[in-house]
Amino acid sequence: MAQTDVLLTKEPAPQSVPACELPRKLYDVARNTGAYTSSGLATAGFRSAKYLVDEWFQNCYARYHQAFADRDQSERQRHESQQLAAETEALARRTQEAASRQVGARLQDMHCWKSELQRELGELGAETDLLLAQKQRLQLALDATAVPFSIATDNLQCRERRQHPDLVRDHVEMELLKEAELLRNIQELLKRTIMQAVNQIRLNRERKETCEMDWSDKVEAYDIDQTCARYRNQSTEVQFYPHSAKFEESASTPETWARFTQENLYRAERERLASGNLRVLIDCILRDAAEDLRLQCDAVNLAFERRCEELEDARHKLTDHLDKGPSCVQTLREITDQEHNVAALKQAVKDKEAPLKVAQTRLYQRSGRPNAELCRDSAQFRLVSEVEELNMSLAALKEKLLEAEQSLRNLEDTRMSLEKDIAVKTNSLFIDRQKCMAHRAHHPTILQLAGYR
């Protein structure tokens, strides 16, 4: 704002001219008198114009609306927070109760197995004669799995030589990977079973020690789980272990855990049970493994056949598309026709040059007529319109020529793409049919996979 008061440091000098009445000067002050304008002066000297009444009401309504919105959002946030807290509390309580029930069930299972181990500790014996033949069968079956595993691996490697875009993870590859994984699992199972038979033959007299070790582990685990079952939210021994909520790589599953104890109990049986039960187990393993491998082999062969049919059908369709383009016109013939069309358009453009030269030359020569003879007669107008028509015709022909050339390039690209795709499909058919399926004819029989010669 401008300064309204002036500070005086000394008395003003007396006036030399006597004071007299001067006429008052009138000023024309600009005022806002139109609609929706502020009352008073446009600028009152030392400050800006005032707000309008509508603006004041709008500001009040904005404050009301903002206050209402903030209050509504706060209430909704409080409601959601209370609901979330209640839900998480109920969820934590349910999950803790479920975990406690599972720990209790685990204690019952361990108590049962611990009792069985205690019962079997005094009944250990040795009977190994009949296991020798079963061990030999296991070894033969393990040797027989080398051939199908080699076939599956070779099929996967051969199919890696497929070209783009046929290098896909199709159903055949999935079945081959499943077969290779099944063979690896069966080989591991046969190896474990062989080791079980060898250990049964060699370590029957030491089964008691094994069962005692298993029993002691279960006692220790039972004590740990019993301690865990006693923990509550009010317990003082609990604390945070951030990295405990993960599965150890070496941890067993409930199935392997139960099977381990079952195997220990099975091996701990006396003469008849130790020999008979293990032979029955070996028979089941060999039979199931042979059946699973045979079924998986049939599934792979069926997938190969279906894939070859799909490739053959795709190749036929691509060949049809190569031979039959739009409007059932052969693609190669259409390319030839389009080339002729491009040549014709170029010739048409060239043919228009001579008339254009004639018309422009006539106009040029007529521009040299002297004086009043330089007249805009009908011949002059006709020559000018002729040049314009010829230029328009040339422009249309050149545009159509560009479109025809682009269409020809598209046809050529399509033909190359189709021919390449046909070659890719032919290569894929050769790999699947001549390489893979021919190699799979050497797959061993179910008797060989079962361990028989």
Coordinates of C-alpha atoms in Angstrom, one line a residue:
M1 CA 0.0 0.0 0.0
A2 CA 1.0 3.6 -0.5
Q3 CA 2.2 5.6 2.5
T4 CA -0.7 7.7 3.8
D5 CA 1.2 9.8 6.4
V6 CA 4.3 11.9 5.8
L7 CA 6.8 12.4 8.6
L8 CA 8.1 15.9 9.0
T9 CA 11.5 16.5 10.5
K10 CA 11.2 20.3 10.6
E11 CA 8.7 23.1 10.4
P12 CA 7.5 24.0 6.9
A13 CA 8.7 27.3 5.5
P14 CA 6.1 30.2 5.6
Q15 CA 4.3 30.8 2.4
S16 CA 5.3 33.9 0.4
V17 CA 1.9 34.1 -1.3
P18 CA -1.0 34.6 1.0
A19 CA -3.5 31.8 1.2
C20 CA -6.6 32.1 -0.8
E21 CA -9.7 30.1 -1.7
L22 CA -9.0 27.9 -4.8
P23 CA -11.7 26.3 -6.9
R24 CA -12.1 22.5 -6.2
K25 CA -11.1 20.2 -9.0
L26 CA -13.6 17.5 -9.9
Y27 CA -12.4 14.0 -10.8
D28 CA -14.3 11.4 -12.7
V29 CA -13.9 8.1 -10.7
A30 CA -14.4 4.8 -12.6
R31 CA -17.0 2.6 -10.8
N32 CA -18.1 -1.0 -11.4
T33 CA -21.9 -0.7 -12.1
G34 CA -22.5 -3.7 -14.3
A35 CA -24.0 -7.1 -13.4
Y36 CA -22.0 -9.4 -11.2
T37 CA -19.4 -6.8 -10.3
S38 CA -18.2 -5.7 -7.0
S39 CA -19.7 -2.6 -5.6
G40 CA -17.6 0.5 -5.0
L41 CA -14.5 1.6 -6.8
A42 CA -12.7 -0.6 -9.2
T43 CA -9.6 0.0 -7.3
A44 CA -9.9 1.9 -4.0
G45 CA -6.5 3.5 -4.2
F46 CA -4.7 1.4 -1.6
R47 CA -6.2 -2.2 -2.0
S48 CA -7.8 -4.5 -4.6
A49 CA -11.5 -5.0 -5.4
K50 CA -13.7 -6.9 -2.9
Y51 CA -15.0 -10.4 -3.5
L52 CA -18.5 -10.9 -4.9
V53 CA -21.4 -12.2 -2.8
D54 CA -21.7 -15.3 -5.0
E55 CA -18.0 -16.0 -4.5
W56 CA -18.5 -15.7 -0.7
F57 CA -21.4 -18.2 -0.8
Q58 CA -19.4 -20.5 -3.0
N59 CA -16.5 -20.4 -0.5
C60 CA -18.9 -21.2 2.4
Y61 CA -20.4 -24.1 0.5
A62 CA -17.0 -25.4 -0.4
R63 CA -16.0 -25.3 3.3
Y64 CA -19.3 -27.1 4.3
H65 CA -18.8 -29.8 1.6
Q66 CA -15.1 -30.3 2.6
A67 CA -16.0 -30.6 6.2
F68 CA -18.8 -33.1 5.4
A69 CA -16.5 -35.2 3.1
D70 CA -13.7 -35.3 5.7
R71 CA -16.1 -36.3 8.5
D72 CA -17.7 -39.0 6.3
Q73 CA -14.2 -40.3 5.3
S74 CA -13.1 -40.4 8.9
E75 CA -16.2 -42.3 10.0
R76 CA -15.8 -44.8 7.2
Q77 CA -12.1 -45.2 8.0
R78 CA -12.9 -45.9 11.7
H79 CA -15.6 -48.4 10.7
E80 CA -13.2 -50.2 8.3
S81 CA -10.4 -50.2 10.9
Q82 CA -12.7 -51.7 13.6
Q83 CA -14.0 -54.3 11.2
L84 CA -10.5 -55.2 10.1
A85 CA -9.3 -55.5 13.6
A86 CA -12.2 -57.8 14.5
E87 CA -11.6 -60.0 11.4
T88 CA -7.9 -60.4 12.0
E89 CA -8.5 -61.2 15.7
A90 CA -11.0 -63.9 14.7
L91 CA -8.7 -65.3 12.0
A92 CA -5.7 -65.4 14.3
R93 CA -7.8 -67.3 16.9
R94 CA -9.1 -69.8 14.3
T95 CA -5.7 -70.5 12.8
Q96 CA -4.1 -70.9 16.2
E97 CA -6.8 -73.4 17.3
A98 CA -6.4 -75.3 14.0
A99 CA -2.6 -75.4 14.5
S100 CA -3.1 -76.7 18.1
R101 CA -5.4 -79.4 16.8
Q102 CA -2.9 -80.5 14.2
V103 CA -0.1 -80.6 16.7
G104 CA -2.4 -82.8 18.9
A105 CA -3.1 -85.1 16.0
R106 CA 0.6 -85.3 15.3
L107 CA 1.3 -86.3 18.9
Q108 CA -1.3 -89.1 18.6
D109 CA 0.4 -90.3 15.4
M110 CA 3.8 -90.3 16.9
H111 CA 2.6 -92.0 20.1
C112 CA 1.1 -94.8 17.9
W113 CA 4.3 -95.3 15.9
K114 CA 6.3 -95.1 19.1
S115 CA 4.2 -97.9 20.6
E116 CA 4.6 -100.0 17.4
L117 CA 8.4 -99.5 17.5
Q118 CA 8.5 -100.6 21.1
R119 CA 6.5 -103.7 20.3
E120 CA 8.7 -104.6 17.4
L121 CA 12.0 -104.1 19.2
G122 CA 11.9 -107.6 20.7
E123 CA 10.8 -109.4 17.4
L124 CA 13.7 -108.6 15.1
G125 CA 15.2 -111.5 13.1
A126 CA 17.0 -112.3 9.9
E127 CA 15.6 -114.0 6.7
T128 CA 17.4 -113.0 3.5
D129 CA 17.4 -116.0 1.1
L130 CA 14.3 -115.2 -1.0
L131 CA 15.3 -111.5 -1.3
L132 CA 18.2 -112.3 -3.6
A133 CA 16.0 -113.1 -6.6
Q134 CA 13.9 -110.0 -6.0
K135 CA 17.1 -107.9 -5.8
Q136 CA 18.2 -109.3 -9.2
R137 CA 14.8 -108.4 -10.6
L138 CA 15.2 -104.9 -9.3
Q139 CA 18.6 -104.6 -10.9
L140 CA 17.3 -105.9 -14.3
A141 CA 14.4 -103.4 -14.2
L142 CA 16.8 -100.6 -13.4
D143 CA 19.0 -101.5 -16.3
A144 CA 15.9 -101.7 -18.6
T145 CA 14.9 -98.2 -17.7
A146 CA 18.1 -96.9 -19.3
V147 CA 16.8 -97.5 -22.9
P148 CA 13.5 -95.5 -22.5
F149 CA 15.3 -92.7 -20.7
S150 CA 17.8 -92.5 -23.5
I151 CA 14.9 -92.5 -26.1
A152 CA 13.1 -89.7 -24.2
T153 CA 16.2 -87.6 -23.9
D154 CA 17.1 -88.1 -27.6
N155 CA 13.5 -87.2 -28.6
L156 CA 13.7 -84.0 -26.6
Q157 CA 17.1 -83.1 -28.1
C158 CA 15.9 -83.8 -31.6
R159 CA 12.8 -81.7 -31.1
E160 CA 15.0 -78.8 -30.0
R161 CA 16.2 -78.6 -33.7
R162 CA 12.7 -77.6 -34.8
Q163 CA 12.6 -74.1 -36.4
H164 CA 10.6 -71.1 -35.5
P165 CA 7.6 -70.9 -35.1
D166 CA 7.3 -74.7 -34.6
L167 CA 9.7 -74.6 -31.7
V168 CA 6.8 -74.7 -29.2
R169 CA 6.2 -76.4 -25.9
D170 CA 3.4 -78.6 -27.2
H171 CA 1.6 -81.5 -25.8
V172 CA 4.3 -83.9 -27.1
E173 CA 7.0 -82.1 -25.3
M174 CA 5.0 -82.0 -22.1
E175 CA 4.5 -85.8 -22.3
L176 CA 8.1 -86.4 -23.1
L177 CA 9.2 -84.3 -20.1
K178 CA 6.7 -86.2 -18.0
E179 CA 8.1 -89.5 -19.3
A180 CA 11.7 -88.4 -18.5
E181 CA 10.7 -87.2 -15.0
L182 CA 8.8 -90.5 -14.5
L183 CA 11.8 -92.5 -15.5
R184 CA 14.1 -90.5 -13.2
N185 CA 11.6 -91.0 -10.3
I186 CA 11.3 -94.7 -11.1
Q187 CA 15.1 -95.1 -11.3
E188 CA 15.4 -93.4 -8.0
L189 CA 12.7 -95.6 -6.5
L190 CA 14.4 -98.7 -7.9
K191 CA 17.7 -97.6 -6.6
R192 CA 16.2 -97.0 -3.2
T193 CA 14.4 -100.3 -3.2
I194 CA 17.7 -102.1 -4.2
M195 CA 19.4 -100.4 -1.3
Q196 CA 16.6 -101.5 0.9
A197 CA 16.9 -105.1 -0.2
V198 CA 20.7 -105.0 0.2
N199 CA 20.3 -103.5 3.6
Q200 CA 17.7 -106.1 4.5
I201 CA 20.2 -108.9 3.5
R202 CA 23.2 -107.3 5.0
L203 CA 21.9 -105.5 8.1
N204 CA 19.0 -107.7 9.4
R205 CA 21.0 -108.3 12.6
E206 CA 21.3 -104.6 13.1
R207 CA 17.6 -103.7 12.6
K208 CA 17.1 -103.5 16.4
E209 CA 19.6 -100.6 16.5
T210 CA 17.8 -98.9 13.6
C211 CA 14.4 -99.3 15.3
E212 CA 15.8 -98.0 18.6
M213 CA 17.2 -94.9 16.8
D214 CA 13.9 -94.3 15.1
W215 CA 12.2 -94.7 18.5
S216 CA 14.5 -92.3 20.2
D217 CA 13.9 -89.7 17.4
K218 CA 10.2 -90.1 17.9
V219 CA 10.6 -89.7 21.6
E220 CA 12.6 -86.5 21.1
A221 CA 10.1 -85.2 18.5
Y222 CA 7.2 -86.2 20.7
D223 CA 8.7 -84.1 23.6
I224 CA 9.2 -81.1 21.3
D225 CA 5.7 -81.3 19.9
Q226 CA 4.3 -81.8 23.4
T227 CA 6.2 -78.7 24.5
C228 CA 4.8 -76.8 21.5
A229 CA 1.3 -78.0 22.3
R230 CA 1.6 -76.4 25.8
Y231 CA 2.4 -72.9 24.3
R232 CA -0.3 -70.3 24.7
N233 CA -0.5 -66.6 24.0
Q234 CA 0.2 -65.9 27.6
S235 CA 3.4 -68.1 27.7
T236 CA 6.6 -66.3 28.6
E237 CA 8.9 -68.6 26.6
V238 CA 7.6 -67.6 23.2
Q239 CA 9.4 -65.0 21.1
F240 CA 9.8 -63.9 17.5
Y241 CA 11.7 -66.2 15.0
P242 CA 11.3 -64.4 11.7
H243 CA 13.0 -67.1 9.6
S244 CA 11.2 -70.1 11.1
A245 CA 8.2 -70.0 8.8
K246 CA 9.7 -71.9 5.9
F247 CA 10.1 -75.5 4.9
E248 CA 13.6 -77.0 5.2
E249 CA 14.9 -78.6 2.0
S250 CA 15.7 -81.8 3.8
A251 CA 12.4 -82.0 5.6
S252 CA 10.3 -85.0 5.0
T253 CA 6.6 -85.1 4.1
P254 CA 4.0 -87.0 6.2
E255 CA 4.0 -89.7 3.6
T256 CA 7.7 -90.2 3.6
W257 CA 7.8 -89.9 7.3
A258 CA 5.2 -92.6 7.7
R259 CA 6.8 -94.8 5.1
F260 CA 10.2 -94.6 6.8
T261 CA 8.8 -95.9 10.0
Q262 CA 6.8 -98.5 8.1
E263 CA 9.9 -99.7 6.4
N264 CA 11.7 -99.9 9.6
L265 CA 8.9 -101.9 11.1
Y266 CA 8.6 -104.0 8.0
R267 CA 12.3 -104.8 8.1
A268 CA 12.2 -105.5 11.8
E269 CA 9.7 -108.4 11.4
R270 CA 10.9 -111.9 12.0
E271 CA 11.7 -114.5 9.3
R272 CA 8.4 -114.8 7.5
L273 CA 7.2 -111.2 7.7
A274 CA 10.6 -109.7 6.9
S275 CA 11.1 -111.7 3.7
G276 CA 7.4 -112.0 2.5
N277 CA 6.4 -108.4 3.0
L278 CA 9.5 -107.0 1.3
R279 CA 9.0 -109.4 -1.7
V280 CA 5.4 -108.3 -2.0
L281 CA 6.5 -104.6 -1.9
I282 CA 9.1 -105.3 -4.6
D283 CA 6.6 -107.0 -6.8
C284 CA 4.2 -104.1 -6.4
I285 CA 6.9 -101.5 -7.2
L286 CA 8.0 -103.4 -10.3
R287 CA 4.5 -104.0 -11.5
D288 CA 3.4 -100.4 -11.0
A289 CA 6.6 -99.0 -12.5
A290 CA 6.3 -101.2 -15.6
E291 CA 2.6 -100.3 -16.0
D292 CA 3.2 -96.6 -15.5
L293 CA 6.1 -96.6 -18.0
R294 CA 4.1 -98.5 -20.6
L295 CA 1.1 -96.2 -20.1
Q296 CA 3.3 -93.1 -20.4
C297 CA 5.0 -94.6 -23.5
D298 CA 1.6 -95.1 -25.1
A299 CA 0.6 -91.5 -24.1
V300 CA 3.7 -90.1 -25.8
N301 CA 3.2 -92.2 -28.9
L302 CA -0.4 -91.0 -29.1
A303 CA 0.7 -87.4 -28.6
F304 CA 3.2 -87.8 -31.4
E305 CA 0.6 -89.2 -33.7
R306 CA -1.8 -86.3 -33.0
R307 CA 1.0 -83.8 -33.4
C308 CA 2.0 -85.3 -36.7
E309 CA -1.6 -85.1 -37.9
E310 CA -1.8 -81.4 -36.8
L311 CA 1.4 -80.6 -38.6
E312 CA 0.3 -82.5 -41.7
D313 CA -3.1 -80.6 -41.6
A314 CA -1.3 -77.3 -41.1
R315 CA 1.1 -78.0 -44.0
H316 CA -1.8 -78.8 -46.3
K317 CA -3.7 -75.7 -45.3
L318 CA -0.6 -73.6 -45.8
T319 CA -0.1 -75.2 -49.2
D320 CA -3.7 -74.4 -50.0
H321 CA -3.2 -70.8 -48.9
L322 CA -0.2 -70.6 -51.1
D323 CA -2.1 -71.9 -54.1
K324 CA -5.3 -70.1 -53.3
G325 CA -5.3 -66.5 -52.4
P326 CA -8.1 -63.9 -52.2
S327 CA -11.1 -64.6 -54.4
C328 CA -9.8 -68.2 -55.0
V329 CA -7.0 -66.9 -57.3
Q330 CA -3.7 -68.6 -57.1
T331 CA -1.2 -66.6 -55.2
L332 CA 1.6 -67.1 -57.7
R333 CA -0.9 -66.2 -60.6
E334 CA -2.0 -63.1 -58.6
I335 CA 1.6 -62.1 -58.2
T336 CA 2.1 -62.4 -62.0
D337 CA -1.1 -60.5 -62.7
Q338 CA -0.1 -57.8 -60.2
E339 CA 3.3 -57.5 -61.9
H340 CA 1.5 -57.1 -65.3
N341 CA -0.7 -54.5 -63.6
V342 CA 2.3 -52.5 -62.3
A343 CA 3.9 -52.6 -65.8
A344 CA 0.6 -51.5 -67.4
L345 CA 0.3 -48.6 -64.9
K346 CA 3.9 -47.5 -65.6
Q347 CA 3.1 -47.6 -69.3
A348 CA 0.0 -45.6 -68.8
V349 CA 2.0 -43.0 -66.9
K350 CA 4.5 -42.9 -69.7
D351 CA 1.7 -42.7 -72.3
K352 CA 0.4 -39.5 -70.6
E353 CA 3.7 -37.7 -71.0
A354 CA 3.5 -37.2 -74.7
P355 CA 0.0 -35.5 -74.6
L356 CA 1.2 -33.4 -71.7
K357 CA 4.2 -32.3 -73.6
V358 CA 2.1 -31.4 -76.6
A359 CA -0.4 -29.4 -74.6
Q360 CA 2.4 -27.6 -72.6
T361 CA 4.3 -26.9 -75.8
R362 CA 1.2 -25.4 -77.5
L363 CA 0.6 -23.2 -74.5
Y364 CA 4.2 -22.1 -74.5
Q365 CA 4.2 -21.3 -78.2
R366 CA 0.8 -19.4 -77.9
S367 CA 2.2 -17.2 -75.1
G368 CA 4.4 -15.6 -77.8
R369 CA 1.5 -14.1 -79.8
P370 CA 2.1 -10.3 -80.3
N371 CA 0.0 -7.5 -78.9
A372 CA -3.8 -7.9 -79.1
E373 CA -3.3 -11.4 -80.5
L374 CA -2.4 -12.6 -77.1
C375 CA -6.0 -13.5 -76.5
R376 CA -7.7 -15.8 -73.9
D377 CA -9.7 -17.5 -76.5
S378 CA -11.5 -20.9 -76.3
A379 CA -8.4 -22.7 -77.6
Q380 CA -6.4 -21.2 -74.7
F381 CA -9.0 -22.3 -72.1
R382 CA -9.2 -25.8 -73.7
L383 CA -5.4 -26.2 -73.6
V384 CA -5.2 -25.1 -70.0
S385 CA -8.0 -27.5 -69.0
E386 CA -6.2 -30.3 -71.0
V387 CA -3.0 -29.8 -69.0
E388 CA -4.9 -29.9 -65.7
E389 CA -6.8 -33.0 -66.8
L390 CA -3.6 -34.7 -67.8
N391 CA -1.9 -33.7 -64.5
M392 CA -4.8 -35.1 -62.5
S393 CA -4.7 -38.3 -64.6
L394 CA -1.0 -38.7 -63.9
A395 CA -1.5 -38.1 -60.2
A396 CA -4.2 -40.8 -60.0
L397 CA -2.1 -43.2 -62.1
K398 CA 0.9 -42.7 -59.9
E399 CA -1.1 -43.2 -56.7
K400 CA -2.6 -46.4 -58.1
L401 CA 0.9 -47.5 -59.1
L402 CA 2.1 -47.0 -55.6
E403 CA -0.8 -49.1 -54.3
A404 CA -0.2 -51.8 -56.8
E405 CA 3.5 -52.0 -56.0
Q406 CA 2.7 -52.2 -52.2
S407 CA 0.2 -55.0 -53.0
L408 CA 2.8 -56.8 -55.0
R409 CA 5.3 -56.5 -52.1
N410 CA 2.6 -57.8 -49.7
L411 CA 1.9 -60.8 -52.0
E412 CA 5.6 -61.5 -52.3
D413 CA 6.0 -61.4 -48.5
T414 CA 3.0 -63.6 -48.0
R415 CA 4.4 -66.1 -50.5
M416 CA 7.8 -66.2 -48.8
S417 CA 6.1 -66.5 -45.3
L418 CA 3.9 -69.4 -46.5
E419 CA 6.8 -71.2 -48.2
K420 CA 9.0 -70.7 -45.1
D421 CA 6.2 -72.0 -42.8
I422 CA 5.7 -75.0 -45.1
A423 CA 9.4 -75.8 -44.9
V424 CA 9.3 -75.5 -41.2
K425 CA 6.3 -77.8 -40.9
T426 CA 8.0 -80.3 -43.2
N427 CA 11.1 -80.2 -41.0
S428 CA 9.0 -80.7 -37.9
L429 CA 7.2 -83.6 -39.4
F430 CA 10.6 -85.2 -40.4
I431 CA 11.9 -84.8 -36.8
D432 CA 8.7 -86.1 -35.1
R433 CA 7.9 -88.9 -37.6
Q434 CA 11.3 -90.1 -39.0
K435 CA 13.5 -89.4 -36.0
C436 CA 11.5 -89.6 -32.8
M437 CA 8.8 -92.1 -33.6
A438 CA 11.2 -94.4 -35.4
H439 CA 13.5 -94.3 -32.3
R440 CA 10.6 -95.1 -30.0
A441 CA 10.0 -98.4 -31.7
H442 CA 12.9 -99.8 -29.6
H443 CA 11.1 -99.1 -26.3
P444 CA 11.4 -102.2 -24.0
T445 CA 8.5 -104.4 -23.3
I446 CA 6.5 -104.5 -20.1
L447 CA 8.2 -107.7 -19.0
Q448 CA 11.6 -106.2 -19.4
L449 CA 10.5 -103.2 -17.4
A450 CA 9.2 -105.6 -14.7
G451 CA 12.6 -107.1 -14.3
Y452 CA 12.2 -110.3 -16.3
R453 CA 14.7 -111.3 -19.0

